[in-house]
Short mmCIF file of C-alpha atoms and ligand atoms in Angstrom, two decimals:
data_model
loop_
_atom_site.label_atom_id
_atom_site.label_comp_id
_atom_site.label_asym_id
_atom_site.label_seq_id
_atom_site.Cartn_x
_atom_site.Cartn_y
_atom_site.Cartn_z
CA MET A 36 0.32 0.24 0.34
CA THR A 37 1.78 3.16 -1.16
CA ALA A 38 0.99 6.91 0.43
CA PRO A 39 0.99 9.39 -2.56
CA ASN A 40 -0.14 13.28 -0.74
CA THR A 41 -4.13 13.37 -1.79
CA PHE A 42 -5.72 14.19 0.89
CA LEU A 43 -9.35 13.37 0.31
CA TRP A 44 -11.90 16.27 0.92
CA GLY A 45 -15.57 15.01 0.65
CA ALA A 46 -18.94 14.87 1.23
CA ALA A 47 -21.22 12.06 3.09
CA THR A 48 -24.56 11.39 3.22
CA SER A 49 -26.72 8.26 4.74
CA ALA A 50 -29.45 6.25 2.53
CA PHE A 51 -32.72 6.84 4.64
CA GLN A 52 -31.57 10.97 5.04
CA ILE A 53 -31.67 11.43 1.16
CA GLU A 54 -32.86 8.16 -1.02
CA GLY A 55 -36.38 8.29 -0.84
CA ALA A 56 -37.82 5.67 -3.03
CA ALA A 57 -38.64 3.94 0.39
CA HIS A 58 -41.66 1.90 -0.79
CA THR A 59 -40.63 1.44 -4.39
CA GLY A 60 -38.36 -0.12 -6.52
CA GLY A 61 -38.41 -3.00 -4.72
CA LYS A 62 -36.85 -1.78 -0.73
CA GLY A 63 -38.21 -3.30 1.69
CA PRO A 64 -39.81 -1.47 4.56
CA SER A 65 -36.60 -0.40 7.28
CA ILE A 66 -37.13 0.08 11.02
CA TRP A 67 -36.80 3.43 9.94
CA ASP A 68 -39.95 3.03 8.52
CA ASP A 69 -41.73 2.11 10.65
CA PHE A 70 -40.25 4.06 13.53
CA CYS A 71 -41.48 6.81 11.28
CA ARG A 72 -45.59 5.72 11.85
CA SER A 73 -45.54 5.15 15.00
CA PRO A 74 -47.79 7.72 16.42
CA GLY A 75 -45.37 10.44 18.46
CA ARG A 76 -42.78 8.99 18.40
CA THR A 77 -41.15 11.25 15.23
CA ALA A 78 -41.56 15.08 14.12
CA PRO A 79 -45.38 14.52 12.20
CA ASP A 80 -42.88 15.10 9.18
CA ALA A 81 -40.23 12.59 9.75
CA ASP A 82 -40.97 10.20 6.26
CA GLY A 83 -38.40 8.76 4.37
CA ALA A 84 -40.75 8.04 1.42
CA ILE A 85 -39.45 10.97 -1.10
CA THR A 86 -36.32 12.76 0.96
CA CYS A 87 -33.67 14.07 -1.82
CA ASP A 88 -35.39 12.15 -4.08
CA HIS A 89 -31.77 10.81 -4.42
CA VAL A 90 -32.31 7.34 -5.65
CA ASN A 91 -34.38 9.51 -9.31
CA ARG A 92 -31.86 12.25 -8.78
CA TYR A 93 -28.48 10.84 -7.94
CA ARG A 94 -26.81 11.94 -12.04
CA GLU A 95 -27.94 15.31 -10.60
CA ASP A 96 -26.42 15.37 -7.66
CA VAL A 97 -22.58 13.76 -8.04
CA ALA A 98 -22.74 16.53 -10.80
CA LEU A 99 -23.31 19.42 -7.44
CA MET A 100 -19.95 17.11 -6.51
CA GLN A 101 -18.17 17.83 -9.44
CA GLU A 102 -19.11 21.98 -9.14
CA LEU A 103 -18.09 21.57 -5.37
CA ASN A 104 -14.60 20.12 -6.47
CA LEU A 105 -15.07 17.23 -4.36
CA ASP A 106 -12.65 14.28 -4.10
CA ALA A 107 -14.76 11.77 -2.74
CA TYR A 108 -17.88 10.94 -1.04
CA ARG A 109 -19.04 8.73 1.51
CA PHE A 110 -23.11 6.89 1.12
CA SER A 111 -24.68 3.92 2.81
CA ILE A 112 -26.38 1.53 1.06
CA SER A 113 -29.46 0.88 2.75
CA TRP A 114 -30.18 -3.06 2.87
CA PRO A 115 -33.64 -3.74 2.68
CA ARG A 116 -33.36 -2.03 -0.53
CA VAL A 117 -30.56 -4.83 -1.26
CA LEU A 118 -32.09 -7.59 0.38
CA PRO A 119 -36.10 -6.69 0.56
CA THR A 120 -36.58 -8.47 4.02
CA GLY A 121 -32.73 -8.83 5.17
CA ARG A 122 -32.03 -11.89 4.01
CA GLY A 123 -32.38 -14.75 1.68
CA TYR A 124 -34.10 -12.84 -2.00
CA VAL A 125 -32.25 -10.03 -3.71
CA ASN A 126 -34.00 -7.12 -5.03
CA SER A 127 -31.53 -6.54 -8.14
CA GLU A 128 -32.86 -3.46 -9.21
CA GLY A 129 -32.01 -2.01 -5.83
CA LEU A 130 -28.01 -4.15 -6.77
CA ASP A 131 -28.19 -1.79 -9.74
CA PHE A 132 -28.89 1.54 -8.14
CA TYR A 133 -25.79 1.11 -6.06
CA ASP A 134 -23.49 -0.31 -9.34
CA LYS A 135 -25.13 2.91 -11.34
CA LEU A 136 -24.31 5.12 -8.30
CA VAL A 137 -21.10 4.20 -7.81
CA ASP A 138 -20.02 4.21 -12.13
CA ALA A 139 -21.29 7.77 -12.03
CA LEU A 140 -19.13 8.69 -8.92
CA CYS A 141 -16.06 6.97 -10.68
CA ASP A 142 -16.86 8.95 -14.01
CA ALA A 143 -16.74 11.86 -12.03
CA GLY A 144 -13.49 11.32 -10.60
CA ILE A 145 -15.17 10.96 -7.06
CA VAL A 146 -13.80 8.52 -4.78
CA PRO A 147 -16.60 6.57 -3.33
CA CYS A 148 -16.31 5.51 0.19
CA VAL A 149 -19.57 3.64 1.19
CA THR A 150 -20.92 2.46 4.63
CA LEU A 151 -22.84 -0.46 4.33
CA TYR A 152 -25.32 -0.33 7.64
CA HIS A 153 -26.31 3.48 8.30
CA TRP A 154 -29.86 2.34 11.31
CA ASP A 155 -31.46 1.39 8.37
CA LEU A 156 -32.37 -2.54 9.80
CA PRO A 157 -34.56 -4.44 7.69
CA SER A 158 -38.21 -4.22 9.81
CA ALA A 159 -37.94 -7.85 9.37
CA LEU A 160 -34.89 -8.89 10.30
CA GLN A 161 -36.55 -7.35 13.82
CA ILE A 162 -39.84 -8.30 13.45
CA GLU A 163 -39.21 -11.89 12.86
CA LEU A 164 -35.80 -12.38 15.19
CA GLY A 165 -35.98 -8.98 17.06
CA GLY A 166 -32.79 -7.74 15.58
CA TRP A 167 -29.72 -6.51 16.94
CA GLU A 168 -30.13 -8.21 20.11
CA ASN A 169 -30.48 -11.31 17.98
CA GLU A 170 -26.43 -13.79 17.87
CA SER A 171 -28.40 -14.29 14.18
CA LEU A 172 -27.40 -10.88 12.95
CA PRO A 173 -23.45 -10.33 12.94
CA GLN A 174 -23.19 -13.89 9.35
CA LEU A 175 -26.50 -11.99 7.97
CA PHE A 176 -24.88 -8.94 8.32
CA ALA A 177 -21.55 -10.96 6.77
CA ASP A 178 -23.21 -12.35 4.12
CA TYR A 179 -25.43 -8.69 3.11
CA ALA A 180 -21.43 -7.19 3.72
CA THR A 181 -20.29 -9.65 0.32
CA ILE A 182 -22.71 -9.08 -1.53
CA MET A 183 -22.07 -5.56 -1.54
CA TYR A 184 -18.25 -6.26 -1.99
CA ASP A 185 -18.87 -8.57 -4.45
CA ARG A 186 -20.79 -6.10 -6.97
CA LEU A 187 -19.23 -2.96 -6.11
CA GLY A 188 -15.41 -4.28 -4.33
CA ASP A 189 -13.99 -3.67 -7.91
CA ARG A 190 -14.55 0.30 -7.27
CA VAL A 191 -15.35 1.15 -4.59
CA ARG A 192 -11.24 0.56 -2.13
CA TYR A 193 -13.18 2.16 1.00
CA TRP A 194 -15.17 0.75 3.34
CA ILE A 195 -17.40 1.15 6.60
CA THR A 196 -19.12 -1.21 8.35
CA LEU A 197 -21.04 0.17 10.66
CA ASN A 198 -22.34 4.01 11.55
CA GLU A 199 -21.56 5.26 15.09
CA PRO A 200 -22.11 1.95 16.76
CA TRP A 201 -23.12 4.31 20.02
CA CYS A 202 -25.64 6.47 18.62
CA SER A 203 -27.79 3.05 17.61
CA VAL A 204 -27.64 1.59 21.41
CA ASP A 205 -27.95 5.52 22.76
CA GLY A 206 -31.16 6.31 20.89
CA GLY A 207 -32.44 3.41 19.55
CA TYR A 208 -31.69 1.58 23.56
CA PHE A 209 -31.27 3.87 25.58
CA ALA A 210 -33.32 6.71 24.90
CA GLY A 211 -35.90 5.10 22.81
CA VAL A 212 -35.64 7.74 20.48
CA HIS A 213 -33.91 6.42 17.32
CA ALA A 214 -35.78 3.52 15.79
CA PRO A 215 -36.72 0.71 16.90
CA GLY A 216 -37.18 3.17 20.12
CA ILE A 217 -36.46 0.94 22.82
CA ARG A 218 -35.47 1.98 26.50
CA ASP A 219 -33.61 -1.29 28.52
CA ARG A 220 -29.66 -0.83 28.53
CA ALA A 221 -29.79 -4.49 28.90
CA ARG A 222 -30.77 -4.75 25.55
CA GLY A 223 -28.85 -1.77 24.65
CA TYR A 224 -25.55 -3.80 25.85
CA LEU A 225 -26.33 -6.65 24.11
CA ALA A 226 -27.55 -5.40 20.65
CA GLY A 227 -24.04 -3.21 20.81
CA HIS A 228 -22.68 -6.42 21.26
CA ASN A 229 -23.91 -7.77 18.33
CA LEU A 230 -23.09 -4.75 16.40
CA MET A 231 -19.34 -5.48 17.27
CA ARG A 232 -18.96 -9.43 16.23
CA ALA A 233 -21.29 -7.59 12.93
CA HIS A 234 -18.88 -5.87 12.22
CA GLY A 235 -15.47 -8.21 12.82
CA MET A 236 -17.16 -10.77 10.45
CA ALA A 237 -18.20 -7.87 7.75
CA VAL A 238 -14.45 -7.67 8.15
CA ALA A 239 -12.96 -11.31 7.73
CA ALA A 240 -15.38 -11.55 4.81
CA TYR A 241 -13.94 -8.61 3.10
CA ARG A 242 -10.53 -9.96 3.74
CA ALA A 243 -11.97 -13.29 2.41
CA SER A 244 -13.07 -12.39 -0.54
CA ARG A 245 -11.70 -10.81 -3.69
CA ASN A 246 -11.88 -7.65 -4.23
CA ASN A 247 -10.13 -6.64 -0.50
CA GLN A 248 -7.47 -4.29 -2.45
CA GLY A 249 -9.20 -1.54 -0.16
CA ALA A 250 -9.68 -0.25 3.19
CA ILE A 251 -12.18 -0.89 5.43
CA SER A 252 -13.22 0.01 9.30
CA LEU A 253 -15.84 0.89 11.33
CA ALA A 254 -17.69 5.02 11.70
CA LEU A 255 -16.68 5.74 15.94
CA ASN A 256 -18.35 8.91 17.36
CA SER A 257 -17.56 10.98 20.19
CA SER A 258 -17.46 13.85 22.24
CA TYR A 259 -14.67 15.11 23.21
CA TYR A 260 -14.69 15.45 28.04
CA PHE A 261 -13.20 18.17 29.69
CA PRO A 262 -13.63 17.73 32.97
CA ALA A 263 -15.89 19.87 34.35
CA THR A 264 -13.29 21.56 36.80
CA ASP A 265 -9.34 21.13 36.93
CA SER A 266 -10.16 18.81 40.24
CA ARG A 267 -8.05 15.84 40.28
CA GLU A 268 -11.77 13.67 40.55
CA ASP A 269 -12.56 15.31 37.48
CA GLU A 270 -10.43 14.40 35.53
CA ALA A 271 -9.80 11.12 35.96
CA ALA A 272 -13.87 10.81 35.77
CA ALA A 273 -13.50 12.42 32.17
CA GLU A 274 -10.81 10.51 31.31
CA ARG A 275 -14.03 7.27 32.01
CA GLY A 276 -16.51 9.72 30.09
CA MET A 277 -13.79 8.94 26.46
CA LEU A 278 -13.20 5.47 27.57
CA ASP A 279 -17.27 4.95 28.22
CA PHE A 280 -17.87 7.49 24.85
CA ALA A 281 -14.75 6.45 22.52
CA GLY A 282 -13.03 3.64 24.00
CA TRP A 283 -16.43 1.75 24.61
CA PHE A 284 -16.79 1.23 20.67
CA GLY A 285 -12.98 1.68 19.90
CA ASP A 286 -11.53 -0.94 21.63
CA PRO A 287 -13.21 -3.70 20.70
CA ILE A 288 -11.90 -3.33 16.88
CA TYR A 289 -8.49 -1.92 17.81
CA PHE A 290 -7.89 -4.41 21.03
CA GLY A 291 -10.21 -7.42 20.93
CA ASP A 292 -13.05 -6.23 23.96
CA TYR A 293 -14.03 -3.21 25.76
CA PRO A 294 -12.21 -1.13 28.47
CA PRO A 295 -10.99 -3.28 30.94
CA GLU A 296 -12.69 0.03 32.88
CA MET A 297 -16.37 -0.16 31.60
CA ARG A 298 -15.97 -4.42 32.77
CA GLU A 299 -15.40 -3.64 35.96
CA ALA A 300 -18.07 -0.89 35.64
CA TYR A 301 -20.66 -2.52 34.74
CA GLY A 302 -20.40 -6.14 34.95
CA ASP A 303 -22.73 -9.08 33.46
CA LEU A 304 -24.60 -6.19 31.79
CA LEU A 305 -21.25 -5.71 28.91
CA PRO A 306 -21.18 -9.78 27.53
CA ALA A 307 -18.59 -11.43 26.85
CA PHE A 308 -16.29 -12.34 23.54
CA SER A 309 -15.60 -15.29 21.71
CA ASP A 310 -12.11 -16.13 21.40
CA GLU A 311 -13.46 -16.44 18.35
CA ASP A 312 -15.20 -12.93 18.40
CA ALA A 313 -12.15 -11.21 19.92
CA ARG A 314 -9.58 -13.00 17.50
CA LEU A 315 -11.62 -11.10 14.23
CA LEU A 316 -12.42 -7.78 16.23
CA GLN A 317 -8.54 -7.57 17.22
CA LYS A 318 -6.85 -5.33 14.72
CA SER A 319 -10.63 -5.07 12.13
CA ILE A 320 -9.94 -1.80 10.38
CA ASP A 321 -7.47 -0.30 8.62
CA PHE A 322 -8.18 3.07 9.22
CA LEU A 323 -9.64 5.20 12.56
CA SER A 324 -12.71 6.30 10.85
CA ILE A 325 -14.32 8.78 13.25
CA ASN A 326 -17.31 11.47 13.69
CA TYR A 327 -17.64 14.71 15.44
CA TYR A 328 -19.97 17.08 16.77
CA THR A 329 -18.97 18.88 19.25
CA SER A 330 -17.76 18.43 23.58
CA GLU A 331 -19.33 17.92 26.36
CA LEU A 332 -18.17 18.31 30.21
CA ALA A 333 -17.03 15.19 32.27
CA ARG A 334 -18.33 16.32 36.72
CA HIS A 335 -17.21 12.66 39.00
CA ASP A 336 -20.02 12.22 40.65
CA ALA A 337 -20.18 8.73 42.74
CA SER A 338 -23.83 8.48 43.07
CA VAL A 339 -23.88 7.81 38.79
CA GLY A 340 -24.42 4.14 38.59
CA GLY A 341 -21.04 2.72 36.25
CA MET A 342 -18.61 4.74 35.30
CA ARG A 343 -19.06 7.36 38.29
CA TYR A 344 -19.33 11.05 35.83
CA ARG A 345 -21.91 12.69 35.44
CA ARG A 346 -22.17 14.36 31.10
CA GLU A 347 -22.51 18.64 30.87
CA GLN A 348 -22.82 20.63 28.68
CA PHE A 349 -20.77 23.88 28.26
CA THR A 350 -22.61 27.19 29.33
CA ASP A 351 -20.68 29.30 27.51
CA ARG A 352 -20.64 28.58 24.19
CA PRO A 353 -22.71 29.15 20.90
CA ARG A 354 -25.06 25.95 20.31
CA THR A 355 -26.73 24.79 16.47
CA SER A 356 -29.43 24.11 15.94
CA THR A 357 -29.84 20.06 17.50
CA ASN A 358 -28.62 22.17 20.47
CA TRP A 359 -25.25 21.25 20.73
CA ALA A 360 -21.86 23.60 21.29
CA ILE A 361 -19.52 24.91 18.91
CA VAL A 362 -15.97 23.29 20.56
CA PRO A 363 -13.57 22.60 17.84
CA GLU A 364 -10.54 22.48 20.28
CA GLY A 365 -12.15 19.60 21.17
CA PHE A 366 -12.60 18.13 17.98
CA ARG A 367 -8.99 18.38 18.41
CA GLU A 368 -8.32 16.62 21.87
CA LEU A 369 -10.64 14.33 19.65
CA LEU A 370 -8.38 13.41 17.27
CA VAL A 371 -4.66 13.65 19.40
CA TRP A 372 -6.97 10.82 22.27
CA LEU A 373 -7.55 8.53 19.26
CA ASP A 374 -4.34 8.84 18.38
CA ARG A 375 -2.19 7.88 21.36
CA ARG A 376 -4.81 4.74 22.42
CA TYR A 377 -5.31 3.24 18.86
CA GLY A 378 -1.83 3.64 17.88
CA GLY A 379 -1.19 6.19 15.70
CA LEU A 380 -3.81 4.65 12.53
CA PRO A 381 -4.18 6.57 9.76
CA MET A 382 -7.72 8.96 10.18
CA TYR A 383 -9.64 9.71 8.35
CA VAL A 384 -12.54 12.19 10.08
CA THR A 385 -16.31 10.91 7.85
CA GLU A 386 -18.62 13.23 9.51
CA ASN A 387 -18.34 16.98 11.09
CA GLY A 388 -20.82 20.06 10.19
CA ILE A 389 -23.07 21.91 11.49
CA ALA A 390 -27.22 22.36 11.69
CA LEU A 391 -28.77 25.63 11.03
CA PRO A 392 -31.64 27.93 11.23
CA ASP A 393 -30.75 28.61 7.14
CA HIS A 394 -32.95 31.38 5.35
CA ALA A 395 -33.07 30.97 1.99
CA ASP A 396 -33.57 34.57 -0.35
CA ASP A 397 -36.23 34.08 -3.34
CA ALA A 398 -33.40 32.65 -5.85
CA GLY A 399 -33.06 29.70 -3.56
CA TYR A 400 -28.85 31.09 -2.24
CA VAL A 401 -28.58 30.62 1.05
CA ASP A 402 -25.36 32.29 3.00
CA ASP A 403 -24.41 31.21 6.10
CA PRO A 404 -21.80 32.60 7.15
CA ASP A 405 -21.96 30.55 10.47
CA ARG A 406 -21.90 27.15 8.96
CA VAL A 407 -18.08 28.96 6.93
CA ALA A 408 -16.86 29.83 10.27
CA TYR A 409 -17.59 26.07 11.83
CA LEU A 410 -16.33 24.70 9.28
CA ARG A 411 -12.80 26.75 9.52
CA ASP A 412 -12.41 26.06 12.84
CA HIS A 413 -13.07 22.85 12.86
CA PHE A 414 -10.81 22.40 9.65
CA ALA A 415 -8.12 24.47 11.70
CA ALA A 416 -8.82 22.30 14.93
CA ALA A 417 -8.12 18.91 12.94
CA ARG A 418 -4.18 20.52 11.04
CA SER A 419 -3.49 21.90 15.08
CA ALA A 420 -4.03 17.08 15.50
CA MET A 421 -1.63 16.49 12.79
CA ASP A 422 0.34 18.68 13.59
CA ALA A 423 0.79 16.68 16.68
CA GLY A 424 1.31 13.65 14.77
CA VAL A 425 -2.05 12.82 13.65
CA ASN A 426 -1.86 10.68 9.93
CA LEU A 427 -5.32 12.63 9.16
CA CYS A 428 -5.83 11.36 5.81
CA GLY A 429 -9.86 13.29 4.93
CA TYR A 430 -12.25 15.45 5.70
CA PHE A 431 -16.16 14.62 5.03
CA VAL A 432 -17.91 17.29 5.82
CA TRP A 433 -21.68 16.10 7.41
CA SER A 434 -24.17 16.72 4.92
CA LEU A 435 -23.52 16.83 1.00
CA LEU A 436 -27.52 18.23 1.08
CA ASP A 437 -30.11 19.07 3.66
CA ASN A 438 -31.91 16.02 4.20
CA LEU A 439 -34.15 14.06 7.08
CA GLU A 440 -32.58 14.21 10.13
CA TRP A 441 -34.10 11.37 11.60
CA ALA A 442 -36.81 11.93 14.22
CA GLU A 443 -36.50 15.67 14.10
CA GLY A 444 -37.91 15.09 10.37
CA PHE A 445 -36.95 17.80 8.01
CA SER A 446 -36.33 21.34 10.15
CA LYS A 447 -32.52 20.71 10.74
CA ARG A 448 -30.69 21.58 7.63
CA PHE A 449 -26.84 20.75 8.41
CA GLY A 450 -26.36 20.90 3.35
CA LEU A 451 -23.49 22.06 2.10
CA ILE A 452 -26.58 22.35 -0.61
CA ARG A 453 -30.29 23.36 0.34
CA CYS A 454 -33.03 20.88 -0.35
CA ASP A 455 -35.70 22.30 -1.29
CA PHE A 456 -38.77 19.60 -0.18
CA GLU A 457 -41.65 20.76 -2.41
CA THR A 458 -40.06 21.18 -5.52
CA LEU A 459 -36.62 19.83 -4.36
CA THR A 460 -34.23 21.74 -6.16
CA ARG A 461 -31.12 22.02 -5.35
CA THR A 462 -29.39 25.64 -4.86
CA ILE A 463 -25.09 25.16 -3.42
CA LYS A 464 -24.74 27.64 -0.38
CA ALA A 465 -22.29 29.96 0.13
CA SER A 466 -20.77 27.32 2.37
CA GLY A 467 -20.28 24.95 -0.54
CA ARG A 468 -19.38 27.53 -2.59
CA TRP A 469 -16.76 28.03 -0.23
CA TYR A 470 -15.49 24.71 0.40
CA ALA A 471 -15.60 23.65 -3.35
CA ASP A 472 -12.98 26.88 -3.21
CA TRP A 473 -11.49 25.27 -0.34
CA ILE A 474 -10.69 22.56 -2.44
CA ALA A 475 -9.63 24.29 -5.08
CA ARG A 476 -6.76 26.21 -3.13
CA GLY A 477 -5.81 22.55 -2.08
CA GLY A 478 -6.87 22.45 1.06
CA TRP A 479 -3.72 23.72 3.88
CA ALA A 480 -1.15 25.01 1.84
CA ASP A 481 0.66 22.28 3.88
CA ASN A 482 -1.69 19.02 3.86
CA GLY A 483 1.27 17.02 5.21
CA HIS A 484 -0.25 13.51 4.40
CA GLY A 485 -1.32 10.82 1.70
CA ALA A 486 -4.47 8.68 1.71
CA VAL A 487 -4.27 5.16 3.33
CA LEU A 488 -4.60 4.28 -0.49
CA ASP A 489 -2.91 4.70 -3.59
CA SER A 490 -5.00 7.01 -5.34
CA SER A 491 -4.67 4.67 -8.03
CA ALA A 492 -6.60 1.95 -6.53
CA ALA A 493 -8.97 4.57 -4.60
CA GLY A 494 -12.15 3.80 -6.99
CA GLY A 495 -10.75 5.85 -9.72
CA GLU A 496 -10.19 2.54 -11.87
CA ARG A 497 -12.94 1.17 -13.55
C1 BG6 B 633 -24.62 11.75 12.85
C2 BG6 B 633 -24.86 10.58 11.79
O1 BG6 B 633 -24.84 11.15 14.09
O2 BG6 B 633 -24.64 12.85 13.50
C3 BG6 B 633 -26.24 11.15 11.25
O3 BG6 B 633 -24.45 9.70 11.54
C4 BG6 B 633 -26.52 12.89 11.67
O4 BG6 B 633 -26.39 10.35 10.45
C5 BG6 B 633 -26.10 13.59 12.28
O5 BG6 B 633 -27.53 13.56 10.82
C6 BG6 B 633 -26.63 14.81 12.59
O6 BG6 B 633 -27.38 14.07 13.87
P1 BG6 B 633 -28.40 14.75 14.86
O7 BG6 B 633 -27.97 13.85 15.90
O8 BG6 B 633 -27.86 16.16 14.96
O9 BG6 B 633 -29.74 14.74 15.17
#
């Protein structure tokens, strides 16, 4: 594997949030389709039926990516579009869609980066098997992944198995605000455990596949925890917070088990990995993939069960529409923390961006200086992490387009490109133009680092 000087600047999306065609093209329902239909669980407008209608407009979207000068594009495959019931019958129309999308990207000189699971589990697997709590899900996921490696792996060289298992569990099983809407910690840790096993098996399947010349990872997400005060207790609490957040799923895919501090704190709540699972998980990533939005404070609190810390929000920072404090220096600290803990692996920021209350003019144009400022400050923080030794190789802004923000509906706009959800007209925002210019100028004057793969092999070939 050679490493030329080709930093990848990209943008990211996910299937459920932009594709639409939720009930057409042979696609089966996902747990998110079901969740949006359950009364009172989501914002009234949350519905994946049309969203950005990307399935029908992907050519226009690839042309927009070219206007943004993107080197790379991260998108996810909808498992139920390929396998309507999660296993067995393959929907060739669904496979063809992704095939054509990858071709269009390659023709446009844009490197495809594919996420296999961004939360939209086929409903049948939830209803018939109990979803991620069932120990047979990992093998079914690996089978589905193999179909995708076989079909796309001659052109796709960047793979991400799961998007943010932390969110799958925290939103889906702890808070119950995401599909499948369960509120039960034990069931959550079990689901998270099977997500890890699924990752391990899918990576093993990739490495054994005929198209295994690329690189594979799992997208972690984490806040960075600053201590609430400079007391030693709070400093230790912040480090425990990091292990509880980034380490929960970061440690298994690197060391083959959860952090020892979590095992001690949570006892039987955390299931054990078999020797075989641990073997598959160890060093199961070729690069670190991290999604970052905000940072928090951690305060020691022995009355809180488990890791004995309380999460607090910054009160002195501007907030985004999703009510998150804007903390770019936490981004730098997070990248450095990951680099130190996980032995200097090449790293990609696979999501970073901001939801804002955009206002479009009569022509649909959005002037969004706050988004430009957010990106500029986070790019600078990432560059500063590189100066501290982090081998950052690429950066994907969330998101290419305004989209369906899960249970929150269409009100939270993250896009570099505005989508008018009445007419589906796309208009590049001021931030999109700024980003296009940033990429055209080559990003930082000194990018310093190359891609994990030779760019000629990273999706550019047909
Ligand atoms: C990430 C997800 O957690 O954050 C994306 O991968 C999501 O799919 C983005 O859209 C913003 O999310 P949130 O938590 O602000 O609704």
